[in-house]
Amino acid sequence: AAPRPAHGCGSGALLGRFGVLLQALLALCAFSTLMLKRFKEPKAERRPWRIWFYDTSKQAIGALFIHFANVFLSDLTEEDPCSLYLINFILDATLGMLLIWLGVKVVSWIVQHKKYTYLVFGEYGDPPQAAAWIGQCILYLLIMVFEKTVISLVLLIPGWTKLQQILLGYIPSPQLELVLVMFVVPFIVNAIMFWVVDSLIMRKYKQKDTLDINGSIETPRARRTEESQVLLSPDMDFDQSESDQDISGLRGTSQKMKQPSYQVVI
């Protein structure tokens, strides 16, 4: 039998009863940040619940894939699995975040270039189609597979064992280490990642600020200016008509004054 580590959680601790409870609590708290983000959106641009579910469920599927992949990879070692899980998580939150951003940008460019409308992240049609959501989930899951593959290759570089011993080597309690690794640090980092990624894959409602009227782009400010001119134009015409009448009246009186007067003498 393999010797138990002098410190840290033992093999299988991540999938134990306490570890599973922490993971469920982490999922609930981290996903609640996406609900908070929805309520922080302006009321005019706030997504309906169905659109919000389509957007956030992609992240939920990707996060579950990354989480269970990290748990599986961490249990493959005879060393402290908690510290190895933490290393995986830190790499996912730093290098992995950059890879996700790059993957979303590349996939979005290819989809727009090929004009696959329903595969554009955040676009589901009117009314929203479940087929578009399924297609976008598959694309996002492929991005997460690419990200996790690169991170796994990075972990093959020698030198991670020393960092693994340094990270959590000074925590004497295995349960405290498990709480830090499976709840405290992932909650903080996941909340930031969910917020950023949701902004990447949601529909950009700023495009609604312009209107295409007769082939021209009209902004709300220009529209308000035009409306104000229309409202002012009748008064301007009225004033102009009055001034024209006054001028014509003055011209008429002047012409009357200029006409010679004749007197009849009897």
mmCIF file of C-alpha atoms in Angstrom:
data_model
loop_
_atom_site.group_PDB
_atom_site.id
_atom_site.type_symbol
_atom_site.label_atom_id
_atom_site.label_comp_id
_atom_site.label_asym_id
_atom_site.label_seq_id
_atom_site.Cartn_x
_atom_site.Cartn_y
_atom_site.Cartn_z
ATOM 1 C CA ALA A 1 0.000 0.000 0.000
ATOM 2 C CA ALA A 2 1.130 3.496 -0.795
ATOM 3 C CA PRO A 3 2.150 5.481 2.288
ATOM 4 C CA ARG A 4 -0.234 8.224 3.390
ATOM 5 C CA PRO A 5 1.116 11.751 2.973
ATOM 6 C CA ALA A 6 2.387 13.457 6.088
ATOM 7 C CA HIS A 7 0.094 16.414 5.412
ATOM 8 C CA GLY A 8 -2.810 17.251 3.165
ATOM 9 C CA CYS A 9 -5.858 15.261 2.178
ATOM 10 C CA GLY A 10 -5.530 11.624 1.269
ATOM 11 C CA SER A 11 -6.431 9.806 -1.934
ATOM 12 C CA GLY A 12 -10.163 9.825 -2.652
ATOM 13 C CA ALA A 13 -10.869 12.777 -0.343
ATOM 14 C CA LEU A 14 -12.163 14.887 -3.242
ATOM 15 C CA LEU A 15 -14.957 12.387 -3.911
ATOM 16 C CA GLY A 16 -15.706 11.632 -0.273
ATOM 17 C CA ARG A 17 -18.922 12.653 1.456
ATOM 18 C CA PHE A 18 -17.475 15.914 2.771
ATOM 19 C CA GLY A 19 -15.845 16.712 -0.560
ATOM 20 C CA VAL A 20 -19.065 16.142 -2.504
ATOM 21 C CA LEU A 21 -20.957 18.381 -0.055
ATOM 22 C CA LEU A 22 -18.426 21.154 -0.601
ATOM 23 C CA GLN A 23 -18.673 20.760 -4.368
ATOM 24 C CA ALA A 24 -22.475 21.044 -4.299
ATOM 25 C CA LEU A 25 -22.258 24.156 -2.114
ATOM 26 C CA LEU A 26 -19.644 25.603 -4.465
ATOM 27 C CA ALA A 27 -21.857 25.048 -7.509
ATOM 28 C CA LEU A 28 -24.820 26.738 -5.804
ATOM 29 C CA CYS A 29 -22.857 29.784 -4.649
ATOM 30 C CA ALA A 30 -20.856 30.236 -7.847
ATOM 31 C CA PHE A 31 -23.924 29.932 -10.077
ATOM 32 C CA SER A 32 -25.764 32.492 -7.947
ATOM 33 C CA THR A 33 -23.282 35.114 -9.147
ATOM 34 C CA LEU A 34 -24.768 34.754 -12.632
ATOM 35 C CA MET A 35 -28.215 35.494 -11.210
ATOM 36 C CA LEU A 36 -26.771 38.559 -9.509
ATOM 37 C CA LYS A 37 -25.230 39.637 -12.805
ATOM 38 C CA ARG A 38 -28.630 39.434 -14.513
ATOM 39 C CA PHE A 39 -30.229 41.714 -11.917
ATOM 40 C CA LYS A 40 -27.332 44.159 -12.279
ATOM 41 C CA GLU A 41 -28.078 44.569 -15.989
ATOM 42 C CA PRO A 42 -30.058 47.676 -17.035
ATOM 43 C CA LYS A 43 -33.789 47.031 -17.121
ATOM 44 C CA ALA A 44 -33.996 47.953 -20.792
ATOM 45 C CA GLU A 45 -31.304 45.368 -21.666
ATOM 46 C CA ARG A 46 -32.073 42.684 -19.058
ATOM 47 C CA ARG A 47 -32.295 39.227 -20.607
ATOM 48 C CA PRO A 48 -35.493 37.196 -20.292
ATOM 49 C CA TRP A 49 -35.165 34.146 -18.068
ATOM 50 C CA ARG A 50 -35.135 31.783 -21.042
ATOM 51 C CA ILE A 51 -32.294 33.652 -22.769
ATOM 52 C CA TRP A 52 -30.454 33.919 -19.469
ATOM 53 C CA PHE A 53 -30.767 30.157 -18.957
ATOM 54 C CA TYR A 54 -29.470 29.464 -22.475
ATOM 55 C CA ASP A 55 -26.449 31.717 -21.843
ATOM 56 C CA THR A 56 -25.548 30.499 -18.372
ATOM 57 C CA SER A 57 -26.188 26.795 -18.966
ATOM 58 C CA LYS A 58 -23.301 26.727 -21.430
ATOM 59 C CA GLN A 59 -20.996 27.907 -18.670
ATOM 60 C CA ALA A 60 -22.477 25.396 -16.235
ATOM 61 C CA ILE A 61 -21.778 22.513 -18.616
ATOM 62 C CA GLY A 62 -18.246 23.739 -19.273
ATOM 63 C CA ALA A 63 -17.529 24.299 -15.572
ATOM 64 C CA LEU A 64 -18.765 20.816 -14.668
ATOM 65 C CA PHE A 65 -16.538 19.306 -17.340
ATOM 66 C CA ILE A 66 -13.474 21.199 -16.075
ATOM 67 C CA HIS A 67 -14.258 20.388 -12.443
ATOM 68 C CA PHE A 68 -14.620 16.639 -12.901
ATOM 69 C CA ALA A 69 -11.593 16.560 -15.190
ATOM 70 C CA ASN A 70 -9.547 18.217 -12.440
ATOM 71 C CA VAL A 71 -10.890 15.772 -9.843
ATOM 72 C CA PHE A 72 -10.041 12.811 -12.071
ATOM 73 C CA LEU A 73 -6.528 14.076 -12.821
ATOM 74 C CA SER A 74 -5.873 14.886 -9.149
ATOM 75 C CA ASP A 75 -6.805 11.381 -7.975
ATOM 76 C CA LEU A 76 -4.314 9.827 -10.391
ATOM 77 C CA THR A 77 -1.395 10.885 -8.207
ATOM 78 C CA GLU A 78 -0.192 9.265 -4.995
ATOM 79 C CA GLU A 79 0.703 12.693 -3.616
ATOM 80 C CA ASP A 80 -1.667 15.176 -2.012
ATOM 81 C CA PRO A 81 -4.632 15.378 -4.466
ATOM 82 C CA CYS A 82 -5.870 18.659 -2.945
ATOM 83 C CA SER A 83 -2.730 20.570 -3.884
ATOM 84 C CA LEU A 84 -2.741 19.066 -7.390
ATOM 85 C CA TYR A 85 -6.381 20.088 -7.798
ATOM 86 C CA LEU A 86 -5.455 23.604 -6.695
ATOM 87 C CA ILE A 87 -2.656 23.753 -9.275
ATOM 88 C CA ASN A 88 -5.093 22.659 -11.986
ATOM 89 C CA PHE A 89 -7.590 25.249 -10.847
ATOM 90 C CA ILE A 90 -5.057 28.089 -10.782
ATOM 91 C CA LEU A 91 -3.908 27.211 -14.289
ATOM 92 C CA ASP A 92 -7.533 27.110 -15.468
ATOM 93 C CA ALA A 93 -8.162 30.551 -13.976
ATOM 94 C CA THR A 94 -5.064 32.151 -15.551
ATOM 95 C CA LEU A 95 -3.802 30.457 -18.707
ATOM 96 C CA GLY A 96 -7.110 28.658 -19.206
ATOM 97 C CA MET A 97 -9.039 31.938 -19.103
ATOM 98 C CA LEU A 98 -6.858 33.291 -21.881
ATOM 99 C CA LEU A 99 -7.418 30.125 -23.921
ATOM 100 C CA ILE A 100 -11.196 30.357 -23.430
ATOM 101 C CA TRP A 101 -11.200 34.000 -24.559
ATOM 102 C CA LEU A 102 -9.127 33.104 -27.610
ATOM 103 C CA GLY A 103 -11.357 30.125 -28.412
ATOM 104 C CA VAL A 104 -14.547 32.185 -28.187
ATOM 105 C CA LYS A 105 -13.096 34.862 -30.449
ATOM 106 C CA VAL A 106 -11.892 32.351 -33.059
ATOM 107 C CA VAL A 107 -15.136 30.367 -33.069
ATOM 108 C CA SER A 108 -17.216 33.561 -33.271
ATOM 109 C CA TRP A 109 -15.168 34.780 -36.252
ATOM 110 C CA ILE A 110 -15.524 31.463 -38.090
ATOM 111 C CA VAL A 111 -19.268 31.290 -37.416
ATOM 112 C CA GLN A 112 -19.849 34.863 -38.599
ATOM 113 C CA HIS A 113 -17.650 34.293 -41.652
ATOM 114 C CA LYS A 114 -19.620 31.175 -42.598
ATOM 115 C CA LYS A 115 -22.880 33.006 -41.743
ATOM 116 C CA TYR A 116 -24.123 30.316 -39.358
ATOM 117 C CA THR A 117 -26.562 32.623 -37.605
ATOM 118 C CA TYR A 118 -27.805 30.210 -34.955
ATOM 119 C CA LEU A 119 -24.259 29.313 -33.889
ATOM 120 C CA VAL A 120 -23.370 32.891 -32.915
ATOM 121 C CA PHE A 121 -23.012 32.949 -29.126
ATOM 122 C CA GLY A 122 -26.063 34.589 -27.559
ATOM 123 C CA GLU A 123 -28.224 34.488 -30.714
ATOM 124 C CA TYR A 124 -31.078 31.975 -30.519
ATOM 125 C CA GLY A 125 -33.572 33.322 -33.031
ATOM 126 C CA ASP A 126 -36.991 34.871 -32.542
ATOM 127 C CA PRO A 127 -38.590 32.978 -30.923
ATOM 128 C CA PRO A 128 -35.554 31.320 -29.245
ATOM 129 C CA GLN A 129 -34.764 27.887 -30.695
ATOM 130 C CA ALA A 130 -33.477 25.010 -28.565
ATOM 131 C CA ALA A 131 -31.479 23.728 -31.558
ATOM 132 C CA ALA A 132 -29.405 26.939 -31.558
ATOM 133 C CA TRP A 133 -28.726 26.507 -27.837
ATOM 134 C CA ILE A 134 -27.617 22.874 -28.327
ATOM 135 C CA GLY A 135 -25.264 23.854 -31.157
ATOM 136 C CA GLN A 136 -23.702 26.636 -29.077
ATOM 137 C CA CYS A 137 -23.312 24.269 -26.102
ATOM 138 C CA ILE A 138 -21.386 21.838 -28.298
ATOM 139 C CA LEU A 139 -19.108 24.626 -29.559
ATOM 140 C CA TYR A 140 -18.444 25.896 -26.040
ATOM 141 C CA LEU A 141 -17.765 22.382 -24.771
ATOM 142 C CA LEU A 142 -15.219 21.889 -27.565
ATOM 143 C CA ILE A 143 -13.508 25.088 -26.446
ATOM 144 C CA MET A 144 -13.331 23.726 -22.885
ATOM 145 C CA VAL A 145 -11.902 20.416 -24.123
ATOM 146 C CA PHE A 146 -9.212 22.340 -26.003
ATOM 147 C CA GLU A 147 -8.453 24.424 -22.899
ATOM 148 C CA LYS A 148 -8.186 21.399 -20.592
ATOM 149 C CA THR A 149 -5.982 19.533 -23.074
ATOM 150 C CA VAL A 150 -3.500 22.413 -23.184
ATOM 151 C CA ILE A 151 -3.487 22.717 -19.380
ATOM 152 C CA SER A 152 -2.856 18.970 -19.023
ATOM 153 C CA LEU A 153 0.111 19.257 -21.373
ATOM 154 C CA VAL A 154 1.466 22.165 -19.353
ATOM 155 C CA LEU A 155 1.273 20.022 -16.188
ATOM 156 C CA LEU A 156 3.620 17.512 -17.806
ATOM 157 C CA ILE A 157 6.420 20.069 -17.507
ATOM 158 C CA PRO A 158 8.771 19.049 -14.620
ATOM 159 C CA GLY A 159 8.823 21.190 -11.502
ATOM 160 C CA TRP A 160 5.182 21.175 -10.454
ATOM 161 C CA THR A 161 5.860 18.717 -7.612
ATOM 162 C CA LYS A 162 7.858 21.304 -5.654
ATOM 163 C CA LEU A 163 5.083 23.871 -6.088
ATOM 164 C CA GLN A 164 2.574 21.247 -4.988
ATOM 165 C CA GLN A 165 4.470 20.763 -1.733
ATOM 166 C CA ILE A 166 4.748 24.498 -1.104
ATOM 167 C CA LEU A 167 1.127 25.493 -1.745
ATOM 168 C CA LEU A 168 -0.604 23.684 1.094
ATOM 169 C CA GLY A 169 2.300 22.197 3.011
ATOM 170 C CA TYR A 170 1.770 24.423 6.057
ATOM 171 C CA ILE A 171 -1.911 23.502 6.623
ATOM 172 C CA PRO A 172 -2.032 20.731 9.252
ATOM 173 C CA SER A 173 -5.735 19.822 8.977
ATOM 174 C CA PRO A 174 -6.829 17.809 5.921
ATOM 175 C CA GLN A 175 -10.420 19.055 6.227
ATOM 176 C CA LEU A 176 -9.300 22.697 6.333
ATOM 177 C CA GLU A 177 -7.195 22.069 3.254
ATOM 178 C CA LEU A 178 -10.208 20.502 1.552
ATOM 179 C CA VAL A 179 -12.384 23.517 2.413
ATOM 180 C CA LEU A 180 -9.810 25.926 1.009
ATOM 181 C CA VAL A 181 -9.229 23.903 -2.152
ATOM 182 C CA MET A 182 -12.819 22.871 -2.917
ATOM 183 C CA PHE A 183 -14.792 25.893 -1.750
ATOM 184 C CA VAL A 184 -13.048 29.123 -0.732
ATOM 185 C CA VAL A 185 -10.573 29.593 -3.577
ATOM 186 C CA PRO A 186 -12.830 28.116 -6.329
ATOM 187 C CA PHE A 187 -15.781 30.287 -5.264
ATOM 188 C CA ILE A 188 -13.818 33.526 -5.542
ATOM 189 C CA VAL A 189 -12.175 32.616 -8.828
ATOM 190 C CA ASN A 190 -15.286 31.033 -10.372
ATOM 191 C CA ALA A 191 -17.371 34.107 -9.560
ATOM 192 C CA ILE A 192 -14.924 36.278 -11.528
ATOM 193 C CA MET A 193 -14.631 33.778 -14.383
ATOM 194 C CA PHE A 194 -18.407 33.320 -14.702
ATOM 195 C CA TRP A 195 -18.940 37.081 -14.791
ATOM 196 C CA VAL A 196 -16.279 37.628 -17.479
ATOM 197 C CA VAL A 197 -17.211 34.652 -19.683
ATOM 198 C CA ASP A 198 -20.913 35.517 -19.496
ATOM 199 C CA SER A 199 -20.081 38.959 -20.867
ATOM 200 C CA LEU A 200 -18.181 37.277 -23.723
ATOM 201 C CA ILE A 201 -20.881 34.847 -24.853
ATOM 202 C CA MET A 202 -24.031 36.907 -24.218
ATOM 203 C CA ARG A 203 -25.752 38.914 -26.924
ATOM 204 C CA LYS A 204 -24.345 42.403 -27.343
ATOM 205 C CA TYR A 205 -27.431 44.534 -26.759
ATOM 206 C CA LYS A 206 -25.542 47.725 -27.557
ATOM 207 C CA GLN A 207 -26.290 47.062 -31.211
ATOM 208 C CA LYS A 208 -29.917 47.906 -30.484
ATOM 209 C CA ASP A 209 -28.998 51.585 -30.074
ATOM 210 C CA THR A 210 -28.994 52.101 -33.849
ATOM 211 C CA LEU A 211 -31.875 51.812 -36.274
ATOM 212 C CA ASP A 212 -31.625 51.050 -39.970
ATOM 213 C CA ILE A 213 -34.070 53.378 -41.703
ATOM 214 C CA ASN A 214 -33.949 53.448 -45.511
ATOM 215 C CA GLY A 215 -30.420 52.113 -45.495
ATOM 216 C CA SER A 216 -29.123 54.764 -43.077
ATOM 217 C CA ILE A 217 -28.032 54.311 -39.485
ATOM 218 C CA GLU A 218 -29.817 56.576 -37.055
ATOM 219 C CA THR A 219 -28.763 56.920 -33.436
ATOM 220 C CA PRO A 220 -31.192 57.840 -30.657
ATOM 221 C CA ARG A 221 -29.525 61.245 -30.262
ATOM 222 C CA ALA A 222 -29.984 62.009 -33.946
ATOM 223 C CA ARG A 223 -33.546 60.777 -33.738
ATOM 224 C CA ARG A 224 -34.280 63.089 -30.817
ATOM 225 C CA THR A 225 -32.715 66.009 -32.705
ATOM 226 C CA GLU A 226 -34.846 65.274 -35.749
ATOM 227 C CA GLU A 227 -37.992 65.027 -33.636
ATOM 228 C CA SER A 228 -37.234 68.350 -31.990
ATOM 229 C CA GLN A 229 -36.790 69.938 -35.419
ATOM 230 C CA VAL A 230 -40.113 68.496 -36.547
ATOM 231 C CA LEU A 231 -41.804 69.837 -33.457
ATOM 232 C CA LEU A 232 -40.300 73.243 -34.001
ATOM 233 C CA SER A 233 -40.965 73.413 -37.741
ATOM 234 C CA PRO A 234 -44.729 74.318 -37.550
ATOM 235 C CA ASP A 235 -43.991 77.263 -35.280
ATOM 236 C CA MET A 236 -41.217 78.345 -37.597
ATOM 237 C CA ASP A 237 -43.552 78.104 -40.578
ATOM 238 C CA PHE A 238 -46.217 79.987 -38.694
ATOM 239 C CA ASP A 239 -43.822 82.730 -37.750
ATOM 240 C CA GLN A 240 -42.512 82.833 -41.292
ATOM 241 C CA SER A 241 -46.051 83.067 -42.701
ATOM 242 C CA GLU A 242 -46.883 85.876 -40.289
ATOM 243 C CA SER A 243 -43.720 87.718 -41.216
ATOM 244 C CA ASP A 244 -44.546 87.255 -44.901
ATOM 245 C CA GLN A 245 -48.021 88.671 -44.316
ATOM 246 C CA ASP A 246 -46.600 91.592 -42.411
ATOM 247 C CA ILE A 247 -44.100 92.308 -45.158
ATOM 248 C CA SER A 248 -46.762 92.018 -47.840
ATOM 249 C CA GLY A 249 -48.997 94.320 -45.787
ATOM 250 C CA LEU A 250 -46.247 96.870 -45.472
ATOM 251 C CA ARG A 251 -45.536 96.650 -49.161
ATOM 252 C CA GLY A 252 -49.245 97.132 -49.871
ATOM 253 C CA THR A 253 -49.481 100.204 -47.688
ATOM 254 C CA SER A 254 -46.311 101.625 -49.150
ATOM 255 C CA GLN A 255 -47.638 101.113 -52.632
ATOM 256 C CA LYS A 256 -50.882 102.820 -51.592
ATOM 257 C CA MET A 257 -48.898 105.681 -50.235
ATOM 258 C CA LYS A 258 -46.912 105.966 -53.408
ATOM 259 C CA GLN A 259 -49.980 106.047 -55.654
ATOM 260 C CA PRO A 260 -50.845 109.611 -56.764
ATOM 261 C CA SER A 261 -54.013 111.090 -55.393
ATOM 262 C CA TYR A 262 -56.470 112.912 -57.635
ATOM 263 C CA GLN A 263 -58.794 115.642 -56.542
ATOM 264 C CA VAL A 264 -61.885 116.619 -58.461
ATOM 265 C CA VAL A 265 -62.529 120.299 -58.450
ATOM 266 C CA ILE A 266 -66.010 121.411 -59.340
#
